[in-house]
PDB file of C-alpha atoms in Angstrom:
ATOM      1  CA  MET A   1      -2.830   2.598  19.825  1.00 87.00           C
ATOM      2  CA  LEU A   2      -3.822   1.778  16.243  1.00 90.00           C
ATOM      3  CA  SER A   3      -2.294  -1.430  14.814  1.00 93.00           C
ATOM      4  CA  VAL A   4      -1.871  -1.636  10.738  1.00 95.00           C
ATOM      5  CA  ASP A   5      -0.752  -5.203   9.372  1.00 96.00           C
ATOM      6  CA  LEU A   6       1.256  -4.409   6.005  1.00 96.00           C
ATOM      7  CA  TRP A   7       1.426  -7.585   4.119  1.00 96.00           C
ATOM      8  CA  LEU A   8       4.171  -8.204   1.064  1.00 94.00           C
ATOM      9  CA  TRP A   9       4.047 -11.266  -1.830  1.00 93.00           C
ATOM     10  CA  SER A  10       5.528 -11.422  -4.890  1.00 92.00           C
ATOM     11  CA  LEU A  11       3.465 -11.141  -7.798  1.00 93.00           C
ATOM     12  CA  GLU A  12       5.257 -13.539  -9.832  1.00 89.00           C
ATOM     13  CA  GLU A  13       4.360 -17.224 -10.278  1.00 83.00           C
ATOM     14  CA  ALA A  14       4.402 -19.703 -12.635  1.00 73.00           C
ATOM     15  CA  ASP A  15       1.848 -19.686 -15.236  1.00 78.00           C
ATOM     16  CA  GLU A  16       1.223 -23.682 -14.051  1.00 76.00           C
ATOM     17  CA  HIS A  17       0.158 -22.319 -11.208  1.00 81.00           C
ATOM     18  CA  LEU A  18      -2.205 -19.435 -12.033  1.00 89.00           C
ATOM     19  CA  ASP A  19      -5.205 -21.724 -12.078  1.00 88.00           C
ATOM     20  CA  HIS A  20      -5.230 -22.467  -8.709  1.00 88.00           C
ATOM     21  CA  PHE A  21      -5.703 -19.217  -8.126  1.00 92.00           C
ATOM     22  CA  SER A  22      -8.151 -18.009 -10.533  1.00 94.00           C
ATOM     23  CA  LYS A  23     -10.276 -20.639  -8.948  1.00 93.00           C
ATOM     24  CA  GLU A  24     -10.008 -18.119  -6.426  1.00 94.00           C
ATOM     25  CA  LEU A  25     -11.514 -15.140  -7.613  1.00 96.00           C
ATOM     26  CA  SER A  26     -15.086 -13.971  -8.710  1.00 95.00           C
ATOM     27  CA  VAL A  27     -16.669 -13.572 -11.996  1.00 94.00           C
ATOM     28  CA  ASP A  28     -16.550 -10.590 -12.330  1.00 94.00           C
ATOM     29  CA  GLU A  29     -12.542 -10.094 -11.160  1.00 95.00           C
ATOM     30  CA  LEU A  30     -11.658 -13.634 -14.173  1.00 96.00           C
ATOM     31  CA  ARG A  31     -13.416 -10.664 -17.270  1.00 95.00           C
ATOM     32  CA  ARG A  32     -11.154  -8.201 -15.862  1.00 94.00           C
ATOM     33  CA  ALA A  33      -7.981 -10.249 -15.672  1.00 95.00           C
ATOM     34  CA  ASP A  34      -9.162 -11.441 -19.770  1.00 94.00           C
ATOM     35  CA  ARG A  35      -9.166  -7.817 -20.550  1.00 96.00           C
ATOM     36  CA  PHE A  36      -5.320  -7.112 -19.627  1.00 95.00           C
ATOM     37  CA  VAL A  37      -3.414  -7.467 -22.874  1.00 94.00           C
ATOM     38  CA  LYS A  38      -0.426  -8.394 -21.731  1.00 94.00           C
ATOM     39  CA  SER A  39      -0.314 -12.197 -20.554  1.00 92.00           C
ATOM     40  CA  SER A  40       2.179 -10.307 -18.128  1.00 92.00           C
ATOM     41  CA  ASP A  41      -0.605  -7.641 -16.268  1.00 94.00           C
ATOM     42  CA  ARG A  42      -3.340 -10.890 -16.718  1.00 94.00           C
ATOM     43  CA  SER A  43      -1.295 -13.129 -14.779  1.00 94.00           C
ATOM     44  CA  MET A  44       0.002 -10.215 -12.068  1.00 95.00           C
ATOM     45  CA  TYR A  45      -3.327  -9.421 -11.309  1.00 95.00           C
ATOM     46  CA  ILE A  46      -4.857 -12.309 -10.396  1.00 95.00           C
ATOM     47  CA  VAL A  47      -1.944 -13.480  -8.080  1.00 94.00           C
ATOM     48  CA  GLY A  48      -3.119  -9.944  -6.470  1.00 95.00           C
ATOM     49  CA  ARG A  49      -6.656 -10.092  -5.953  1.00 95.00           C
ATOM     50  CA  ALA A  50      -5.770 -14.090  -5.312  1.00 94.00           C
ATOM     51  CA  GLY A  51      -3.688 -12.904  -2.162  1.00 94.00           C
ATOM     52  CA  LEU A  52      -5.741  -9.658  -1.094  1.00 96.00           C
ATOM     53  CA  ARG A  53      -8.698 -13.043  -1.198  1.00 96.00           C
ATOM     54  CA  ARG A  54      -6.735 -15.361   0.604  1.00 94.00           C
ATOM     55  CA  ILE A  55      -5.139 -12.734   3.595  1.00 95.00           C
ATOM     56  CA  LEU A  56      -8.396 -10.883   4.306  1.00 96.00           C
ATOM     57  CA  ALA A  57     -10.133 -14.626   4.424  1.00 95.00           C
ATOM     58  CA  ASP A  58      -7.851 -15.786   7.160  1.00 93.00           C
ATOM     59  CA  TYR A  59      -9.074 -12.491   9.147  1.00 94.00           C
ATOM     60  CA  ILE A  60     -12.921 -13.282   8.737  1.00 94.00           C
ATOM     61  CA  GLY A  61     -13.099 -16.712   8.960  1.00 94.00           C
ATOM     62  CA  LEU A  62     -14.258 -17.729   4.996  1.00 94.00           C
ATOM     63  CA  ASP A  63     -13.084 -19.639   2.343  1.00 94.00           C
ATOM     64  CA  ALA A  64     -11.142 -17.345   0.186  1.00 94.00           C
ATOM     65  CA  LYS A  65     -13.619 -17.640  -2.854  1.00 94.00           C
ATOM     66  CA  ALA A  66     -16.402 -16.763  -0.323  1.00 95.00           C
ATOM     67  CA  VAL A  67     -14.966 -13.002   0.550  1.00 95.00           C
ATOM     68  CA  GLU A  68     -17.536 -10.800  -1.152  1.00 94.00           C
ATOM     69  CA  PHE A  69     -16.602  -7.317  -1.904  1.00 94.00           C
ATOM     70  CA  GLU A  70     -18.920  -3.467  -1.861  1.00 91.00           C
ATOM     71  CA  TYR A  71     -17.673  -0.975  -3.662  1.00 89.00           C
ATOM     72  CA  GLY A  72     -17.234   2.901  -2.978  1.00 83.00           C
ATOM     73  CA  PRO A  73     -18.946   5.222  -5.547  1.00 82.00           C
ATOM     74  CA  HIS A  74     -15.056   5.798  -7.253  1.00 79.00           C
ATOM     75  CA  GLY A  75     -14.616   2.004  -7.010  1.00 82.00           C
ATOM     76  CA  LYS A  76     -12.470   1.380  -3.735  1.00 86.00           C
ATOM     77  CA  PRO A  77     -13.379  -2.381  -2.447  1.00 91.00           C
ATOM     78  CA  TYR A  78     -13.912  -2.694   1.161  1.00 92.00           C
ATOM     79  CA  LEU A  79     -15.560  -4.744   3.198  1.00 94.00           C
ATOM     80  CA  GLN A  80     -19.191  -4.822   5.040  1.00 89.00           C
ATOM     81  CA  ASN A  81     -18.144  -6.410   8.268  1.00 85.00           C
ATOM     82  CA  GLY A  82     -15.020  -6.402   7.860  1.00 84.00           C
ATOM     83  CA  PRO A  83     -11.086  -5.432   8.668  1.00 95.00           C
ATOM     84  CA  GLY A  84     -10.127  -2.035   6.702  1.00 95.00           C
ATOM     85  CA  PHE A  85      -7.922  -2.945   4.182  1.00 97.00           C
ATOM     86  CA  ASN A  86      -6.141  -1.247   1.180  1.00 97.00           C
ATOM     87  CA  LEU A  87      -4.045  -2.665  -1.722  1.00 96.00           C
ATOM     88  CA  SER A  88      -0.787  -1.733  -3.604  1.00 97.00           C
ATOM     89  CA  HIS A  89       1.022  -2.685  -6.390  1.00 94.00           C
ATOM     90  CA  SER A  90       4.173  -2.145  -8.503  1.00 95.00           C
ATOM     91  CA  GLY A  91       7.361  -3.772  -9.801  1.00 92.00           C
ATOM     92  CA  GLY A  92       6.363  -7.431  -8.995  1.00 92.00           C
ATOM     93  CA  ARG A  93       5.380  -6.763  -5.568  1.00 94.00           C
ATOM     94  CA  ALA A  94       2.358  -6.130  -3.517  1.00 95.00           C
ATOM     95  CA  ALA A  95       1.646  -4.619  -0.628  1.00 96.00           C
ATOM     96  CA  LEU A  96      -1.387  -4.825   1.929  1.00 97.00           C
ATOM     97  CA  ALA A  97      -2.541  -2.768   4.640  1.00 97.00           C
ATOM     98  CA  VAL A  98      -5.277  -4.139   6.951  1.00 96.00           C
ATOM     99  CA  CYS A  99      -6.459  -2.875  10.203  1.00 95.00           C
ATOM    100  CA  SER A 100      -9.646  -1.849  12.152  1.00 90.00           C
ATOM    101  CA  TYR A 101      -9.332   1.614  10.519  1.00 85.00           C
ATOM    102  CA  ALA A 102     -12.130   1.625   8.019  1.00 78.00           C
ATOM    103  CA  HIS A 103     -10.446   3.728   5.771  1.00 89.00           C
ATOM    104  CA  PRO A 104      -6.330   2.694   5.309  1.00 94.00           C
ATOM    105  CA  GLY A 105      -4.873   4.244   1.938  1.00 96.00           C
ATOM    106  CA  LEU A 106      -1.751   2.425   0.267  1.00 97.00           C
ATOM    107  CA  ASP A 107       0.845   3.246  -2.087  1.00 97.00           C
ATOM    108  CA  ILE A 108       4.606   1.404  -2.831  1.00 98.00           C
ATOM    109  CA  GLU A 109       5.824   2.293  -6.155  1.00 98.00           C
ATOM    110  CA  LEU A 110       9.059   1.240  -7.614  1.00 97.00           C
ATOM    111  CA  VAL A 111      11.882   4.206  -8.008  1.00 97.00           C
ATOM    112  CA  ARG A 112      12.562   4.344 -11.613  1.00 97.00           C
ATOM    113  CA  PRO A 113      13.427   6.941 -13.739  1.00 97.00           C
ATOM    114  CA  ILE A 114      10.937   9.877 -13.924  1.00 97.00           C
ATOM    115  CA  GLU A 115      11.583  13.039 -16.109  1.00 97.00           C
ATOM    116  CA  ASP A 116      10.643  16.568 -14.457  1.00 97.00           C
ATOM    117  CA  ALA A 117       7.872  17.395 -16.100  1.00 97.00           C
ATOM    118  CA  VAL A 118       5.562  14.720 -13.921  1.00 97.00           C
ATOM    119  CA  ALA A 119       6.386  16.132 -10.678  1.00 97.00           C
ATOM    120  CA  LYS A 120       5.685  19.522 -12.618  1.00 96.00           C
ATOM    121  CA  HIS A 121       2.602  18.635 -13.984  1.00 94.00           C
ATOM    122  CA  HIS A 122       1.374  16.818 -10.642  1.00 94.00           C
ATOM    123  CA  PHE A 123       2.927  18.485  -8.317  1.00 97.00           C
ATOM    124  CA  SER A 124       1.729  21.426  -5.619  1.00 97.00           C
ATOM    125  CA  PRO A 125       4.465  24.407  -6.209  1.00 97.00           C
ATOM    126  CA  THR A 126       5.027  23.945  -2.890  1.00 97.00           C
ATOM    127  CA  GLU A 127       5.844  20.293  -3.158  1.00 98.00           C
ATOM    128  CA  TYR A 128       7.016  21.380  -6.616  1.00 98.00           C
ATOM    129  CA  ALA A 129       9.447  23.803  -5.750  1.00 98.00           C
ATOM    130  CA  GLU A 130      11.184  21.948  -2.160  1.00 98.00           C
ATOM    131  CA  LEU A 131      11.559  18.377  -5.192  1.00 98.00           C
ATOM    132  CA  SER A 132      13.532  21.654  -6.939  1.00 98.00           C
ATOM    133  CA  CYS A 133      15.763  22.637  -4.104  1.00 98.00           C
ATOM    134  CA  LEU A 134      17.492  19.094  -3.722  1.00 98.00           C
ATOM    135  CA  GLN A 135      20.322  17.495  -4.221  1.00 97.00           C
ATOM    136  CA  PRO A 136      20.403  15.425  -8.051  1.00 96.00           C
ATOM    137  CA  SER A 137      21.375  12.415  -5.507  1.00 96.00           C
ATOM    138  CA  ASP A 138      18.401  13.541  -3.831  1.00 97.00           C
ATOM    139  CA  TRP A 139      16.087  14.024  -6.323  1.00 98.00           C
ATOM    140  CA  LEU A 140      14.454  10.745  -7.377  1.00 98.00           C
ATOM    141  CA  GLN A 141      14.042   9.438  -3.897  1.00 98.00           C
ATOM    142  CA  GLY A 142      12.339  12.619  -2.844  1.00 98.00           C
ATOM    143  CA  PHE A 143       9.965  12.270  -5.799  1.00 98.00           C
ATOM    144  CA  PHE A 144       8.732   8.663  -4.944  1.00 98.00           C
ATOM    145  CA  ARG A 145       8.704  10.204  -1.371  1.00 98.00           C
ATOM    146  CA  CYS A 146       5.808  12.809  -2.838  1.00 98.00           C
ATOM    147  CA  TRP A 147       4.094  10.111  -4.815  1.00 97.00           C
ATOM    148  CA  THR A 148       3.264   7.931  -2.579  1.00 98.00           C
ATOM    149  CA  ARG A 149       2.295  10.117   0.064  1.00 98.00           C
ATOM    150  CA  LYS A 150      -0.197  11.889  -2.065  1.00 96.00           C
ATOM    151  CA  GLU A 151      -1.327   8.904  -3.713  1.00 95.00           C
ATOM    152  CA  ALA A 152      -1.867   6.523  -0.011  1.00 96.00           C
ATOM    153  CA  VAL A 153      -3.596  10.186   0.726  1.00 96.00           C
ATOM    154  CA  LEU A 154      -6.263   9.350  -2.361  1.00 94.00           C
ATOM    155  CA  LYS A 155      -6.650   6.235  -1.931  1.00 94.00           C
ATOM    156  CA  SER A 156      -7.588   6.487   2.360  1.00 94.00           C
ATOM    157  CA  LEU A 157     -10.169   8.937   1.260  1.00 91.00           C
ATOM    158  CA  GLY A 158     -11.412   6.798  -2.055  1.00 87.00           C
ATOM    159  CA  HIS A 159     -11.232   9.663  -4.584  1.00 72.00           C
ATOM    160  CA  GLY A 160      -8.791   8.143  -6.808  1.00 64.00           C
ATOM    161  CA  LEU A 161      -8.054  10.790  -9.721  1.00 62.00           C
ATOM    162  CA  TYR A 162     -11.210  12.385  -9.190  1.00 72.00           C
ATOM    163  CA  MET A 163      -9.491  15.038  -6.272  1.00 82.00           C
ATOM    164  CA  PRO A 164      -6.993  17.301  -8.116  1.00 86.00           C
ATOM    165  CA  LEU A 165      -2.894  16.035  -6.456  1.00 88.00           C
ATOM    166  CA  ASP A 166      -2.251  19.831  -6.416  1.00 89.00           C
ATOM    167  CA  SER A 167      -5.347  20.510  -3.913  1.00 92.00           C
ATOM    168  CA  PHE A 168      -2.559  19.209  -1.069  1.00 96.00           C
ATOM    169  CA  ASP A 169       1.343  19.343   0.188  1.00 97.00           C
ATOM    170  CA  VAL A 170       3.093  16.818   1.353  1.00 98.00           C
ATOM    171  CA  THR A 171       6.826  16.913   2.498  1.00 98.00           C
ATOM    172  CA  LEU A 172       9.058  15.274   0.831  1.00 98.00           C
ATOM    173  CA  SER A 173      12.744  16.654   1.855  1.00 98.00           C
ATOM    174  CA  PRO A 174      15.102  13.919   3.729  1.00 96.00           C
ATOM    175  CA  GLY A 175      15.265  13.703   7.444  1.00 93.00           C
ATOM    176  CA  VAL A 176      11.629  14.978   7.094  1.00 97.00           C
ATOM    177  CA  PRO A 177       9.258  13.096   9.185  1.00 97.00           C
ATOM    178  CA  PRO A 178       6.315  12.896   6.375  1.00 97.00           C
ATOM    179  CA  ARG A 179       2.923  14.041   6.936  1.00 96.00           C
ATOM    180  CA  LEU A 180       0.099  16.392   5.440  1.00 97.00           C
ATOM    181  CA  THR A 181       1.157  20.198   5.632  1.00 97.00           C
ATOM    182  CA  ARG A 182      -1.955  21.876   3.513  1.00 97.00           C
ATOM    183  CA  ILE A 183      -5.521  20.128   2.336  1.00 95.00           C
ATOM    184  CA  GLU A 184      -8.038  21.535   0.775  1.00 92.00           C
ATOM    185  CA  ASP A 185     -11.366  21.814   3.369  1.00 88.00           C
ATOM    186  CA  ASP A 186      -9.712  19.416   5.914  1.00 93.00           C
ATOM    187  CA  ASN A 187      -7.427  19.815   8.520  1.00 95.00           C
ATOM    188  CA  PRO A 188      -4.037  18.558   7.963  1.00 95.00           C
ATOM    189  CA  LEU A 189      -3.390  18.193  11.689  1.00 95.00           C
ATOM    190  CA  SER A 190      -6.198  15.299  10.926  1.00 95.00           C
ATOM    191  CA  TRP A 191      -3.666  13.105   9.179  1.00 96.00           C
ATOM    192  CA  THR A 192      -1.279  10.628  10.201  1.00 95.00           C
ATOM    193  CA  LEU A 193       1.505   9.491   6.989  1.00 96.00           C
ATOM    194  CA  ILE A 194       3.863   6.918   7.488  1.00 96.00           C
ATOM    195  CA  HIS A 195       6.921   6.570   5.248  1.00 97.00           C
ATOM    196  CA  PHE A 196       8.326   2.507   4.464  1.00 96.00           C
ATOM    197  CA  GLU A 197      10.568   0.889   2.121  1.00 94.00           C
ATOM    198  CA  PRO A 198       8.611  -2.736   1.355  1.00 91.00           C
ATOM    199  CA  ALA A 199      12.483  -4.149  -0.098  1.00 90.00           C
ATOM    200  CA  PRO A 200      15.454  -2.347  -1.432  1.00 93.00           C
ATOM    201  CA  GLY A 201      14.117  -0.082  -4.107  1.00 95.00           C
ATOM    202  CA  TRP A 202      11.304   0.266  -3.415  1.00 96.00           C
ATOM    203  CA  ILE A 203       9.151   3.651  -1.451  1.00 98.00           C
ATOM    204  CA  GLY A 204       5.946   3.166  -0.001  1.00 98.00           C
ATOM    205  CA  ALA A 205       3.261   5.267   2.410  1.00 98.00           C
ATOM    206  CA  LEU A 206       0.748   4.637   4.478  1.00 97.00           C
ATOM    207  CA  ALA A 207      -1.664   7.329   4.974  1.00 96.00           C
ATOM    208  CA  LEU A 208      -5.089   7.305   7.660  1.00 96.00           C
ATOM    209  CA  ARG A 209      -7.289  10.097   9.051  1.00 93.00           C
ATOM    210  CA  ASP A 210      -8.657  10.386  12.303  1.00 88.00           C
ATOM    211  CA  THR A 211      -7.463   7.762  13.776  1.00 83.00           C
ATOM    212  CA  GLY A 212      -7.766   9.045  17.221  1.00 77.00           C
ATOM    213  CA  SER A 213      -4.648   7.612  18.658  1.00 84.00           C
ATOM    214  CA  PRO A 214      -1.133   6.778  17.387  1.00 89.00           C
ATOM    215  CA  VAL A 215      -0.200   4.211  14.771  1.00 91.00           C
ATOM    216  CA  GLU A 216       1.789   1.024  14.669  1.00 91.00           C
ATOM    217  CA  LEU A 217       2.986  -0.354  11.275  1.00 92.00           C
ATOM    218  CA  ARG A 218       3.061  -4.524  11.838  1.00 93.00           C
ATOM    219  CA  TRP A 219       5.078  -5.965   8.946  1.00 92.00           C
ATOM    220  CA  ARG A 220       3.720  -9.682   7.730  1.00 87.00           C
ATOM    221  CA  SER A 221       5.077 -12.077   5.329  1.00 70.00           C
ATOM    222  CA  GLY A 222       3.270 -13.212   2.292  1.00 57.00           C
ATOM    223  CA  ASP A 223       3.469 -17.175   3.358  1.00 51.00           C
ATOM    224  CA  PRO A 224      -0.145 -17.701   4.299  1.00 49.00           C
ATOM    225  CA  ILE A 225      -0.478 -17.273  -0.021  1.00 53.00           C
ATOM    226  CA  VAL A 226       1.856 -19.690   0.097  1.00 44.00           C
ATOM    227  CA  ARG A 227       0.698 -22.186   2.092  1.00 44.00           C
ATOM    228  CA  ALA A 228      -3.087 -21.482   0.816  1.00 43.00           C
ATOM    229  CA  TYR A 229      -1.451 -23.086  -2.428  1.00 40.00           C
ATOM    230  CA  SER A 230       0.540 -25.657  -1.176  1.00 37.00           C
ATOM    231  CA  ARG A 231      -2.104 -27.046   0.730  1.00 38.00           C
ATOM    232  CA  ARG A 232      -4.045 -27.328  -2.031  1.00 39.00           C
ATOM    233  CA  SER A 233      -1.551 -28.614  -4.259  1.00 34.00           C
ATOM    234  CA  ARG A 234      -1.297 -31.430  -1.569  1.00 33.00           C
ATOM    235  CA  LYS A 235      -4.648 -32.529  -2.203  1.00 36.00           C
TER     236      LYS A 235
END
């Protein structure tokens, strides 16, 4: 069985703590942080990247600052000699999937109002038709079940927006198990999709291809983020 660790933590930190997080980021990460227009977006990026580094550092036995990322052709980060991972964030929360499998895809979304035109534009005709058949009270949840599953598949492949969202279909109706039902130039049966809810009001999905075994999702907490800061603050 393939075990996937799922880490969750808050991206909201007091400004006076940001220096402790910033010290663990690379020069490139700090430059990217400085490009954010809104200070809140900058702060959440810093906390998210520091959290990513601190968690992965525990897996590979390094200091957070020493973690070195490689990047795929479309910008997806990975570790040359470390576990597979994928980071997602929404609504002030972060989620990180870590496992021995090389290419996990993860997405979380805060459920919020969405216009029908967004679904019509981004979803496949099959998905949009299925979504349109849902009761009005189920529509928003159905939209985010579909959205997170599609994003997770794209992130697993590392294609980002370079692969059309309507080139594959996922299930989205309540009570229907999460699965890929069609994908161009691939076998949908090779894929595993997992639905989860990281917190009330959030929806998430994990996608993996060719795992060769059942998948177990193991919930972790963001405590190492807090402990790492606490150790530094006591020095």
